[in-house]
């Protein structure tokens, strides 16, 4: 199977260069961390947890793990070949543009952290330099990687000045910089949690959420080299921002807690947008998940009806009594 071919309800045989380059940039930023790419397949996970080594935590590629763990909601088949199939970054074929992509990722993340404008001229002068003829290809690879790993688009917002911005996927407007000092977008983590909730029947226990996140080496109370400590983000920041509701499971003894979508999540995105994004990153299609697709479709119909009712109210109220 070629790299660009899609397997039905599965993943491409090889990892995208873009996602590898993004993690290479992160590796350069966090030299104390060891990164490996694990194969993503609906049949691969959840496998047995990989123990941490003394060399540092292992971080997996979000573009593979997100659909693997979220879309797997009811599958029990696991893979025993992770160690054999894992691909070290140092073993990947070197492309002359890889270094530029890694540098551009770092450049964009620095601009994001400092809330500074991003222009084509700055990218060319600061990063691309002698590879100006390859600007579009470098930007394309960078954009693909940023989308898969961080959940953001690198979008041209002004064609005249050729200025760009990092725009959250799925219409989500959450800005992690407002609630923390972290320097990377956190949209991908929000998408993961929303996806787990959707795939688990519109509510997911705290245990189910952390079971997924630990496959990304994200653990409650432990700081991740890229995304920081996730518990505050998930149980406080996203709850305070009304993307999530965090509540005790009724009649649970001892008490346990669950997550559901909050009103802001329903207002800004939809189950259909989420499903389309997850199947896109997994290089499959919604037909692989017919029950979830039908639910997302019903949600779209209900949203359309609600819009019609809302739009009709002003005109009906304007008639004299």
PDB file of C-alpha atoms in Angstrom:
ATOM      1  CA  UNK A   1       0.000   0.000   0.000  1.00  0.00           C
ATOM      2  CA  UNK A   2       1.426   3.406  -0.915  1.00  0.00           C
ATOM      3  CA  UNK A   3       1.758   6.181   1.627  1.00  0.00           C
ATOM      4  CA  UNK A   4      -1.104   8.141   0.127  1.00  0.00           C
ATOM      5  CA  UNK A   5      -3.505   5.203  -0.085  1.00  0.00           C
ATOM      6  CA  UNK A   6      -6.209   4.881   2.513  1.00  0.00           C
ATOM      7  CA  UNK A   7      -7.150   1.620   4.110  1.00  0.00           C
ATOM      8  CA  UNK A   8     -10.849   1.194   4.850  1.00  0.00           C
ATOM      9  CA  UNK A   9     -11.407   1.910   8.530  1.00  0.00           C
ATOM     10  CA  UNK A  10      -7.662   1.914   9.053  1.00  0.00           C
ATOM     11  CA  UNK A  11      -4.496   3.943   8.899  1.00  0.00           C
ATOM     12  CA  UNK A  12      -1.881   4.576   6.231  1.00  0.00           C
ATOM     13  CA  UNK A  13       0.985   2.127   6.187  1.00  0.00           C
ATOM     14  CA  UNK A  14       3.572   4.864   6.836  1.00  0.00           C
ATOM     15  CA  UNK A  15       3.581   7.893   9.077  1.00  0.00           C
ATOM     16  CA  UNK A  16       3.205  11.327   7.583  1.00  0.00           C
ATOM     17  CA  UNK A  17       6.460  13.245   7.219  1.00  0.00           C
ATOM     18  CA  UNK A  18       4.723  16.318   8.618  1.00  0.00           C
ATOM     19  CA  UNK A  19       3.859  14.768  11.983  1.00  0.00           C
ATOM     20  CA  UNK A  20       7.384  13.380  12.308  1.00  0.00           C
ATOM     21  CA  UNK A  21       8.898  16.784  11.588  1.00  0.00           C
ATOM     22  CA  UNK A  22       6.702  18.444  14.207  1.00  0.00           C
ATOM     23  CA  UNK A  23       7.867  16.000  16.852  1.00  0.00           C
ATOM     24  CA  UNK A  24      11.446  16.452  15.658  1.00  0.00           C
ATOM     25  CA  UNK A  25      11.013  20.167  16.357  1.00  0.00           C
ATOM     26  CA  UNK A  26       9.654  19.329  19.792  1.00  0.00           C
ATOM     27  CA  UNK A  27      12.569  16.975  20.388  1.00  0.00           C
ATOM     28  CA  UNK A  28      14.951  19.815  19.575  1.00  0.00           C
ATOM     29  CA  UNK A  29      13.079  22.047  22.032  1.00  0.00           C
ATOM     30  CA  UNK A  30      13.039  19.371  24.751  1.00  0.00           C
ATOM     31  CA  UNK A  31      16.356  17.522  24.396  1.00  0.00           C
ATOM     32  CA  UNK A  32      15.869  15.660  27.672  1.00  0.00           C
ATOM     33  CA  UNK A  33      12.863  13.808  26.257  1.00  0.00           C
ATOM     34  CA  UNK A  34      12.866  10.723  24.124  1.00  0.00           C
ATOM     35  CA  UNK A  35      10.251  10.562  21.386  1.00  0.00           C
ATOM     36  CA  UNK A  36       9.077   7.570  19.432  1.00  0.00           C
ATOM     37  CA  UNK A  37       6.300   7.154  16.922  1.00  0.00           C
ATOM     38  CA  UNK A  38       3.925   4.314  17.533  1.00  0.00           C
ATOM     39  CA  UNK A  39       1.838   2.840  14.717  1.00  0.00           C
ATOM     40  CA  UNK A  40      -1.793   3.892  14.736  1.00  0.00           C
ATOM     41  CA  UNK A  41      -4.445   1.331  13.953  1.00  0.00           C
ATOM     42  CA  UNK A  42      -7.938   0.739  15.192  1.00  0.00           C
ATOM     43  CA  UNK A  43      -6.736  -2.722  16.144  1.00  0.00           C
ATOM     44  CA  UNK A  44      -3.617  -1.569  17.937  1.00  0.00           C
ATOM     45  CA  UNK A  45      -4.988  -0.028  21.111  1.00  0.00           C
ATOM     46  CA  UNK A  46      -5.519   0.068  23.946  1.00  0.00           C
ATOM     47  CA  UNK A  47      -2.533  -2.210  24.360  1.00  0.00           C
ATOM     48  CA  UNK A  48      -0.633  -2.821  27.546  1.00  0.00           C
ATOM     49  CA  UNK A  49       0.848   0.350  28.960  1.00  0.00           C
ATOM     50  CA  UNK A  50       4.468   0.892  28.019  1.00  0.00           C
ATOM     51  CA  UNK A  51       6.508   1.491  31.165  1.00  0.00           C
ATOM     52  CA  UNK A  52       8.550   4.634  31.381  1.00  0.00           C
ATOM     53  CA  UNK A  53      12.283   4.224  31.152  1.00  0.00           C
ATOM     54  CA  UNK A  54      15.030   6.022  33.000  1.00  0.00           C
ATOM     55  CA  UNK A  55      15.892   7.859  29.808  1.00  0.00           C
ATOM     56  CA  UNK A  56      12.705   9.869  29.878  1.00  0.00           C
ATOM     57  CA  UNK A  57       9.012   9.639  29.007  1.00  0.00           C
ATOM     58  CA  UNK A  58       7.897   8.255  25.677  1.00  0.00           C
ATOM     59  CA  UNK A  59       5.579  10.528  23.735  1.00  0.00           C
ATOM     60  CA  UNK A  60       3.378   9.163  21.002  1.00  0.00           C
ATOM     61  CA  UNK A  61       2.225  10.873  17.856  1.00  0.00           C
ATOM     62  CA  UNK A  62      -1.153  12.523  18.370  1.00  0.00           C
ATOM     63  CA  UNK A  63      -2.224  12.043  14.780  1.00  0.00           C
ATOM     64  CA  UNK A  64      -1.989   8.290  15.253  1.00  0.00           C
ATOM     65  CA  UNK A  65      -3.065   7.961  18.857  1.00  0.00           C
ATOM     66  CA  UNK A  66      -6.091  10.255  18.788  1.00  0.00           C
ATOM     67  CA  UNK A  67      -8.121   8.179  16.335  1.00  0.00           C
ATOM     68  CA  UNK A  68      -6.676   4.937  17.664  1.00  0.00           C
ATOM     69  CA  UNK A  69      -7.841   5.492  21.204  1.00  0.00           C
ATOM     70  CA  UNK A  70     -10.986   7.503  20.646  1.00  0.00           C
ATOM     71  CA  UNK A  71     -12.461   5.600  17.747  1.00  0.00           C
ATOM     72  CA  UNK A  72     -11.713   2.283  19.346  1.00  0.00           C
ATOM     73  CA  UNK A  73     -14.534   2.772  21.853  1.00  0.00           C
ATOM     74  CA  UNK A  74     -15.736  -0.853  21.843  1.00  0.00           C
ATOM     75  CA  UNK A  75     -12.930  -2.817  20.217  1.00  0.00           C
ATOM     76  CA  UNK A  76     -10.962  -5.246  22.363  1.00  0.00           C
ATOM     77  CA  UNK A  77      -8.367  -6.543  19.920  1.00  0.00           C
ATOM     78  CA  UNK A  78      -4.835  -5.410  20.723  1.00  0.00           C
ATOM     79  CA  UNK A  79      -1.470  -5.547  19.058  1.00  0.00           C
ATOM     80  CA  UNK A  80       1.637  -7.221  20.419  1.00  0.00           C
ATOM     81  CA  UNK A  81       4.018  -5.792  17.860  1.00  0.00           C
ATOM     82  CA  UNK A  82       4.416  -2.182  19.044  1.00  0.00           C
ATOM     83  CA  UNK A  83       8.056  -2.619  19.970  1.00  0.00           C
ATOM     84  CA  UNK A  84       8.874  -4.129  16.580  1.00  0.00           C
ATOM     85  CA  UNK A  85       6.888  -1.558  14.613  1.00  0.00           C
ATOM     86  CA  UNK A  86       7.924   1.582  16.503  1.00  0.00           C
ATOM     87  CA  UNK A  87       9.962   3.856  14.307  1.00  0.00           C
ATOM     88  CA  UNK A  88      12.724   5.976  15.760  1.00  0.00           C
ATOM     89  CA  UNK A  89      13.046   9.479  14.379  1.00  0.00           C
ATOM     90  CA  UNK A  90      16.734   8.886  13.801  1.00  0.00           C
ATOM     91  CA  UNK A  91      15.886   5.956  11.525  1.00  0.00           C
ATOM     92  CA  UNK A  92      13.606   7.920   9.226  1.00  0.00           C
ATOM     93  CA  UNK A  93      14.824   8.858   5.787  1.00  0.00           C
ATOM     94  CA  UNK A  94      16.281  12.360   5.845  1.00  0.00           C
ATOM     95  CA  UNK A  95      14.692  14.919   3.550  1.00  0.00           C
ATOM     96  CA  UNK A  96      16.548  18.171   2.769  1.00  0.00           C
ATOM     97  CA  UNK A  97      13.498  20.199   3.792  1.00  0.00           C
ATOM     98  CA  UNK A  98      12.950  18.435   7.117  1.00  0.00           C
ATOM     99  CA  UNK A  99      15.223  20.822   8.982  1.00  0.00           C
ATOM    100  CA  UNK A 100      13.355  23.834   7.638  1.00  0.00           C
ATOM    101  CA  UNK A 101      10.015  22.340   8.646  1.00  0.00           C
ATOM    102  CA  UNK A 102      11.283  21.708  12.184  1.00  0.00           C
ATOM    103  CA  UNK A 103      12.622  25.263  12.418  1.00  0.00           C
ATOM    104  CA  UNK A 104       9.383  26.719  11.086  1.00  0.00           C
ATOM    105  CA  UNK A 105       7.398  24.790  13.717  1.00  0.00           C
ATOM    106  CA  UNK A 106       9.575  26.292  16.449  1.00  0.00           C
ATOM    107  CA  UNK A 107       9.242  29.732  14.878  1.00  0.00           C
ATOM    108  CA  UNK A 108       5.434  29.512  14.771  1.00  0.00           C
ATOM    109  CA  UNK A 109       5.212  28.259  18.350  1.00  0.00           C
ATOM    110  CA  UNK A 110       7.407  31.127  19.527  1.00  0.00           C
ATOM    111  CA  UNK A 111       5.157  33.609  17.710  1.00  0.00           C
ATOM    112  CA  UNK A 112       2.139  31.935  19.303  1.00  0.00           C
ATOM    113  CA  UNK A 113       3.661  32.192  22.776  1.00  0.00           C
ATOM    114  CA  UNK A 114       4.562  35.869  22.327  1.00  0.00           C
ATOM    115  CA  UNK A 115       1.251  36.670  20.590  1.00  0.00           C
ATOM    116  CA  UNK A 116       3.169  38.236  17.733  1.00  0.00           C
ATOM    117  CA  UNK A 117       1.985  38.497  14.114  1.00  0.00           C
ATOM    118  CA  UNK A 118       3.232  35.932  11.614  1.00  0.00           C
ATOM    119  CA  UNK A 119       4.170  37.132   8.123  1.00  0.00           C
ATOM    120  CA  UNK A 120       5.500  35.403   5.058  1.00  0.00           C
ATOM    121  CA  UNK A 121       8.388  37.849   4.980  1.00  0.00           C
ATOM    122  CA  UNK A 122       9.420  36.877   8.518  1.00  0.00           C
ATOM    123  CA  UNK A 123       9.188  33.188   7.694  1.00  0.00           C
ATOM    124  CA  UNK A 124      11.325  33.663   4.585  1.00  0.00           C
ATOM    125  CA  UNK A 125      13.936  35.877   6.210  1.00  0.00           C
ATOM    126  CA  UNK A 126      14.180  34.078   9.556  1.00  0.00           C
ATOM    127  CA  UNK A 127      13.638  30.421   8.683  1.00  0.00           C
ATOM    128  CA  UNK A 128      13.337  29.571   4.998  1.00  0.00           C
ATOM    129  CA  UNK A 129      16.246  31.715   3.769  1.00  0.00           C
ATOM    130  CA  UNK A 130      18.042  29.890   0.923  1.00  0.00           C
ATOM    131  CA  UNK A 131      15.031  27.579   0.347  1.00  0.00           C
ATOM    132  CA  UNK A 132      12.652  30.319  -0.793  1.00  0.00           C
ATOM    133  CA  UNK A 133      11.637  28.339  -3.874  1.00  0.00           C
ATOM    134  CA  UNK A 134      10.359  25.588  -1.572  1.00  0.00           C
ATOM    135  CA  UNK A 135       8.358  27.901   0.683  1.00  0.00           C
ATOM    136  CA  UNK A 136       4.952  26.483  -0.266  1.00  0.00           C
ATOM    137  CA  UNK A 137       6.061  22.889   0.261  1.00  0.00           C
ATOM    138  CA  UNK A 138       7.674  23.686   3.611  1.00  0.00           C
ATOM    139  CA  UNK A 139       4.585  25.595   4.737  1.00  0.00           C
ATOM    140  CA  UNK A 140       2.324  22.744   3.580  1.00  0.00           C
ATOM    141  CA  UNK A 141       4.229  20.126   5.581  1.00  0.00           C
ATOM    142  CA  UNK A 142       4.375  22.402   8.596  1.00  0.00           C
ATOM    143  CA  UNK A 143       0.639  23.106   8.409  1.00  0.00           C
ATOM    144  CA  UNK A 144      -0.218  19.408   8.166  1.00  0.00           C
ATOM    145  CA  UNK A 145       1.907  18.621  11.190  1.00  0.00           C
ATOM    146  CA  UNK A 146       0.553  21.518  13.263  1.00  0.00           C
ATOM    147  CA  UNK A 147      -2.987  20.395  12.452  1.00  0.00           C
ATOM    148  CA  UNK A 148      -2.381  16.800  13.500  1.00  0.00           C
ATOM    149  CA  UNK A 149      -0.266  17.404  16.594  1.00  0.00           C
ATOM    150  CA  UNK A 150      -1.674  20.654  18.012  1.00  0.00           C
ATOM    151  CA  UNK A 151      -5.139  20.890  16.464  1.00  0.00           C
ATOM    152  CA  UNK A 152      -4.534  24.210  14.691  1.00  0.00           C
ATOM    153  CA  UNK A 153      -4.472  25.458  11.114  1.00  0.00           C
ATOM    154  CA  UNK A 154      -1.724  27.725   9.820  1.00  0.00           C
ATOM    155  CA  UNK A 155      -4.064  30.056   7.983  1.00  0.00           C
ATOM    156  CA  UNK A 156      -3.387  33.078   5.798  1.00  0.00           C
ATOM    157  CA  UNK A 157      -5.571  35.808   7.275  1.00  0.00           C
ATOM    158  CA  UNK A 158      -4.519  38.696   5.023  1.00  0.00           C
ATOM    159  CA  UNK A 159      -3.544  37.901   1.406  1.00  0.00           C
ATOM    160  CA  UNK A 160      -2.350  41.471   0.857  1.00  0.00           C
ATOM    161  CA  UNK A 161       0.251  41.524   3.624  1.00  0.00           C
ATOM    162  CA  UNK A 162       0.680  37.736   3.536  1.00  0.00           C
ATOM    163  CA  UNK A 163       0.084  37.478   7.265  1.00  0.00           C
ATOM    164  CA  UNK A 164      -0.796  34.203   8.956  1.00  0.00           C
ATOM    165  CA  UNK A 165      -2.324  33.015  12.215  1.00  0.00           C
ATOM    166  CA  UNK A 166      -2.699  29.755  14.110  1.00  0.00           C
ATOM    167  CA  UNK A 167      -6.430  29.046  14.057  1.00  0.00           C
ATOM    168  CA  UNK A 168      -8.044  26.337  16.188  1.00  0.00           C
ATOM    169  CA  UNK A 169      -9.708  23.448  14.393  1.00  0.00           C
ATOM    170  CA  UNK A 170     -13.449  22.730  14.529  1.00  0.00           C
ATOM    171  CA  UNK A 171     -14.397  26.338  15.299  1.00  0.00           C
ATOM    172  CA  UNK A 172     -13.114  26.059  18.876  1.00  0.00           C
ATOM    173  CA  UNK A 173     -11.939  29.374  20.310  1.00  0.00           C
ATOM    174  CA  UNK A 174     -10.193  28.208  23.486  1.00  0.00           C
ATOM    175  CA  UNK A 175      -6.841  29.906  24.063  1.00  0.00           C
ATOM    176  CA  UNK A 176      -4.700  28.083  26.615  1.00  0.00           C
ATOM    177  CA  UNK A 177      -2.503  31.168  26.968  1.00  0.00           C
ATOM    178  CA  UNK A 178      -5.311  32.909  28.829  1.00  0.00           C
ATOM    179  CA  UNK A 179      -5.258  30.352  31.628  1.00  0.00           C
ATOM    180  CA  UNK A 180      -1.610  29.317  31.749  1.00  0.00           C
ATOM    181  CA  UNK A 181       1.899  30.195  30.670  1.00  0.00           C
ATOM    182  CA  UNK A 182       2.169  27.227  28.320  1.00  0.00           C
ATOM    183  CA  UNK A 183       3.666  28.005  24.940  1.00  0.00           C
ATOM    184  CA  UNK A 184       1.883  25.502  22.702  1.00  0.00           C
ATOM    185  CA  UNK A 185      -1.735  25.318  21.493  1.00  0.00           C
ATOM    186  CA  UNK A 186      -3.834  22.855  23.484  1.00  0.00           C
ATOM    187  CA  UNK A 187      -6.690  22.402  21.001  1.00  0.00           C
ATOM    188  CA  UNK A 188      -5.680  18.816  20.246  1.00  0.00           C
ATOM    189  CA  UNK A 189      -6.136  17.837  23.898  1.00  0.00           C
ATOM    190  CA  UNK A 190      -9.577  19.435  23.971  1.00  0.00           C
ATOM    191  CA  UNK A 191     -10.479  17.559  20.783  1.00  0.00           C
ATOM    192  CA  UNK A 192      -9.277  14.279  22.315  1.00  0.00           C
ATOM    193  CA  UNK A 193     -11.434  14.717  25.413  1.00  0.00           C
ATOM    194  CA  UNK A 194     -14.499  15.771  23.414  1.00  0.00           C
ATOM    195  CA  UNK A 195     -13.924  12.793  21.129  1.00  0.00           C
ATOM    196  CA  UNK A 196     -13.664  10.306  23.976  1.00  0.00           C
ATOM    197  CA  UNK A 197     -16.913  11.636  25.445  1.00  0.00           C
ATOM    198  CA  UNK A 198     -18.711  11.362  22.098  1.00  0.00           C
ATOM    199  CA  UNK A 199     -17.421   7.874  21.345  1.00  0.00           C
ATOM    200  CA  UNK A 200     -18.262   6.627  24.850  1.00  0.00           C
ATOM    201  CA  UNK A 201     -21.940   7.528  24.543  1.00  0.00           C
ATOM    202  CA  UNK A 202     -21.802  11.276  25.304  1.00  0.00           C
ATOM    203  CA  UNK A 203     -20.342  10.778  28.757  1.00  0.00           C
ATOM    204  CA  UNK A 204     -16.979   9.418  29.798  1.00  0.00           C
ATOM    205  CA  UNK A 205     -15.739   8.563  33.244  1.00  0.00           C
ATOM    206  CA  UNK A 206     -12.596  10.176  34.554  1.00  0.00           C
ATOM    207  CA  UNK A 207     -10.921   6.757  34.366  1.00  0.00           C
ATOM    208  CA  UNK A 208     -11.781   6.435  30.658  1.00  0.00           C
ATOM    209  CA  UNK A 209     -10.377   9.883  29.898  1.00  0.00           C
ATOM    210  CA  UNK A 210      -7.066   9.171  31.636  1.00  0.00           C
ATOM    211  CA  UNK A 211      -6.858   5.717  30.057  1.00  0.00           C
ATOM    212  CA  UNK A 212      -6.742   7.453  26.677  1.00  0.00           C
ATOM    213  CA  UNK A 213      -4.453  10.287  27.733  1.00  0.00           C
ATOM    214  CA  UNK A 214      -1.866   7.994  29.301  1.00  0.00           C
ATOM    215  CA  UNK A 215      -1.296   6.518  25.837  1.00  0.00           C
ATOM    216  CA  UNK A 216       0.060   9.961  24.994  1.00  0.00           C
ATOM    217  CA  UNK A 217       2.163   9.843  28.164  1.00  0.00           C
ATOM    218  CA  UNK A 218      -0.198  12.396  29.702  1.00  0.00           C
ATOM    219  CA  UNK A 219      -0.775  11.583  33.366  1.00  0.00           C
ATOM    220  CA  UNK A 220      -2.561  13.389  36.156  1.00  0.00           C
ATOM    221  CA  UNK A 221      -0.029  15.232  38.288  1.00  0.00           C
ATOM    222  CA  UNK A 222       2.895  14.622  35.924  1.00  0.00           C
ATOM    223  CA  UNK A 223       4.247  17.365  33.687  1.00  0.00           C
ATOM    224  CA  UNK A 224       4.493  16.429  30.012  1.00  0.00           C
ATOM    225  CA  UNK A 225       7.515  17.903  28.139  1.00  0.00           C
ATOM    226  CA  UNK A 226       5.277  19.413  25.447  1.00  0.00           C
ATOM    227  CA  UNK A 227       1.789  19.852  26.873  1.00  0.00           C
ATOM    228  CA  UNK A 228       2.551  20.402  30.531  1.00  0.00           C
ATOM    229  CA  UNK A 229       0.522  18.937  33.401  1.00  0.00           C
ATOM    230  CA  UNK A 230      -2.903  18.087  31.968  1.00  0.00           C
ATOM    231  CA  UNK A 231      -5.127  17.700  35.031  1.00  0.00           C
ATOM    232  CA  UNK A 232      -5.621  21.414  35.692  1.00  0.00           C
ATOM    233  CA  UNK A 233      -6.372  22.025  32.008  1.00  0.00           C
ATOM    234  CA  UNK A 234      -8.996  19.281  31.856  1.00  0.00           C
ATOM    235  CA  UNK A 235     -10.690  19.429  35.242  1.00  0.00           C
ATOM    236  CA  UNK A 236     -10.458  23.177  35.858  1.00  0.00           C
ATOM    237  CA  UNK A 237      -9.586  25.337  32.835  1.00  0.00           C
ATOM    238  CA  UNK A 238     -11.829  23.590  30.291  1.00  0.00           C
ATOM    239  CA  UNK A 239     -14.605  23.284  32.880  1.00  0.00           C
ATOM    240  CA  UNK A 240     -14.323  26.964  33.780  1.00  0.00           C
ATOM    241  CA  UNK A 241     -14.394  27.836  30.077  1.00  0.00           C
ATOM    242  CA  UNK A 242     -17.586  25.703  29.792  1.00  0.00           C
ATOM    243  CA  UNK A 243     -16.167  23.278  27.230  1.00  0.00           C
ATOM    244  CA  UNK A 244     -16.590  20.438  29.706  1.00  0.00           C
ATOM    245  CA  UNK A 245     -18.796  19.593  32.636  1.00  0.00           C
ATOM    246  CA  UNK A 246     -17.152  17.555  35.380  1.00  0.00           C
ATOM    247  CA  UNK A 247     -19.638  15.882  37.680  1.00  0.00           C
ATOM    248  CA  UNK A 248     -20.093  13.002  40.085  1.00  0.00           C
ATOM    249  CA  UNK A 249     -21.683   9.871  38.649  1.00  0.00           C
ATOM    250  CA  UNK A 250     -25.114   9.553  40.293  1.00  0.00           C
ATOM    251  CA  UNK A 251     -25.315   6.975  43.095  1.00  0.00           C
ATOM    252  CA  UNK A 252     -21.640   6.057  42.754  1.00  0.00           C
ATOM    253  CA  UNK A 253     -20.128   4.655  45.932  1.00  0.00           C
ATOM    254  CA  UNK A 254     -17.291   5.289  46.353  1.00  0.00           C
ATOM    255  CA  UNK A 255     -17.784   8.520  44.394  1.00  0.00           C
ATOM    256  CA  UNK A 256     -16.477   8.576  40.834  1.00  0.00           C
ATOM    257  CA  UNK A 257     -16.647  11.369  38.302  1.00  0.00           C
ATOM    258  CA  UNK A 258     -17.465  11.758  34.638  1.00  0.00           C
ATOM    259  CA  UNK A 259     -17.162  14.327  31.853  1.00  0.00           C
ATOM    260  CA  UNK A 260     -19.806  15.523  29.401  1.00  0.00           C
ATOM    261  CA  UNK A 261     -19.705  18.245  26.760  1.00  0.00           C
ATOM    262  CA  UNK A 262     -20.238  21.722  28.142  1.00  0.00           C
ATOM    263  CA  UNK A 263     -22.467  24.393  26.552  1.00  0.00           C
ATOM    264  CA  UNK A 264     -19.539  26.161  24.862  1.00  0.00           C
ATOM    265  CA  UNK A 265     -18.505  22.950  23.101  1.00  0.00           C
ATOM    266  CA  UNK A 266     -22.033  22.524  21.747  1.00  0.00           C
ATOM    267  CA  UNK A 267     -22.102  26.190  20.695  1.00  0.00           C
ATOM    268  CA  UNK A 268     -18.754  26.253  18.881  1.00  0.00           C
ATOM    269  CA  UNK A 269     -18.499  22.843  17.262  1.00  0.00           C
ATOM    270  CA  UNK A 270     -20.582  19.762  16.514  1.00  0.00           C
ATOM    271  CA  UNK A 271     -20.390  15.990  16.616  1.00  0.00           C
ATOM    272  CA  UNK A 272     -20.238  15.919  12.829  1.00  0.00           C
ATOM    273  CA  UNK A 273     -17.255  18.284  12.679  1.00  0.00           C
ATOM    274  CA  UNK A 274     -15.513  16.233  15.341  1.00  0.00           C
ATOM    275  CA  UNK A 275     -16.191  12.936  13.565  1.00  0.00           C
ATOM    276  CA  UNK A 276     -15.001  14.343  10.235  1.00  0.00           C
ATOM    277  CA  UNK A 277     -11.773  15.569  11.821  1.00  0.00           C
ATOM    278  CA  UNK A 278     -11.078  12.272  13.572  1.00  0.00           C
ATOM    279  CA  UNK A 279     -11.716  10.198  10.463  1.00  0.00           C
ATOM    280  CA  UNK A 280      -9.577  12.578   8.417  1.00  0.00           C
ATOM    281  CA  UNK A 281      -6.613  12.226  10.764  1.00  0.00           C
ATOM    282  CA  UNK A 282      -7.134   8.486  10.741  1.00  0.00           C
ATOM    283  CA  UNK A 283      -7.367   8.467   6.924  1.00  0.00           C
ATOM    284  CA  UNK A 284     -10.651   6.569   7.036  1.00  0.00           C
ATOM    285  CA  UNK A 285     -14.219   7.786   6.610  1.00  0.00           C
ATOM    286  CA  UNK A 286     -17.374   8.111   8.667  1.00  0.00           C
ATOM    287  CA  UNK A 287     -18.839   4.908   7.216  1.00  0.00           C
ATOM    288  CA  UNK A 288     -16.421   3.035   9.479  1.00  0.00           C
ATOM    289  CA  UNK A 289     -18.442   4.292  12.464  1.00  0.00           C
ATOM    290  CA  UNK A 290     -22.086   4.096  11.340  1.00  0.00           C
ATOM    291  CA  UNK A 291     -23.692   4.480  14.771  1.00  0.00           C
ATOM    292  CA  UNK A 292     -21.676   7.583  15.599  1.00  0.00           C
ATOM    293  CA  UNK A 293     -22.300   8.981  12.115  1.00  0.00           C
ATOM    294  CA  UNK A 294     -26.063   8.531  12.513  1.00  0.00           C
ATOM    295  CA  UNK A 295     -25.942  10.279  15.873  1.00  0.00           C
ATOM    296  CA  UNK A 296     -23.918  13.124  14.392  1.00  0.00           C
ATOM    297  CA  UNK A 297     -26.408  13.373  11.541  1.00  0.00           C
ATOM    298  CA  UNK A 298     -29.331  13.607  13.972  1.00  0.00           C
ATOM    299  CA  UNK A 299     -27.442  16.307  15.830  1.00  0.00           C
ATOM    300  CA  UNK A 300     -27.068  18.287  12.583  1.00  0.00           C
ATOM    301  CA  UNK A 301     -30.815  18.029  11.922  1.00  0.00           C
ATOM    302  CA  UNK A 302     -31.649  19.213  15.432  1.00  0.00           C
ATOM    303  CA  UNK A 303     -29.236  22.128  15.088  1.00  0.00           C
ATOM    304  CA  UNK A 304     -30.819  23.121  11.771  1.00  0.00           C
ATOM    305  CA  UNK A 305     -34.293  23.053  13.314  1.00  0.00           C
ATOM    306  CA  UNK A 306     -33.132  25.137  16.258  1.00  0.00           C
ATOM    307  CA  UNK A 307     -31.641  27.739  13.875  1.00  0.00           C
ATOM    308  CA  UNK A 308     -34.896  27.937  11.942  1.00  0.00           C
ATOM    309  CA  UNK A 309     -36.871  28.499  15.138  1.00  0.00           C
ATOM    310  CA  UNK A 310     -34.408  31.142  16.334  1.00  0.00           C
ATOM    311  CA  UNK A 311     -34.448  32.998  13.016  1.00  0.00           C
ATOM    312  CA  UNK A 312     -38.253  32.906  12.878  1.00  0.00           C
ATOM    313  CA  UNK A 313     -38.767  34.451  16.320  1.00  0.00           C
ATOM    314  CA  UNK A 314     -37.848  38.086  15.479  1.00  0.00           C
ATOM    315  CA  UNK A 315     -40.152  38.207  12.435  1.00  0.00           C
ATOM    316  CA  UNK A 316     -43.112  36.736  14.318  1.00  0.00           C
ATOM    317  CA  UNK A 317     -42.629  39.101  17.262  1.00  0.00           C
ATOM    318  CA  UNK A 318     -42.505  42.123  15.005  1.00  0.00           C
ATOM    319  CA  UNK A 319     -46.198  41.862  14.089  1.00  0.00           C
ATOM    320  CA  UNK A 320     -48.457  44.287  16.000  1.00  0.00           C
ATOM    321  CA  UNK A 321     -50.581  42.720  18.700  1.00  0.00           C
TER     322      UNK A 321
END
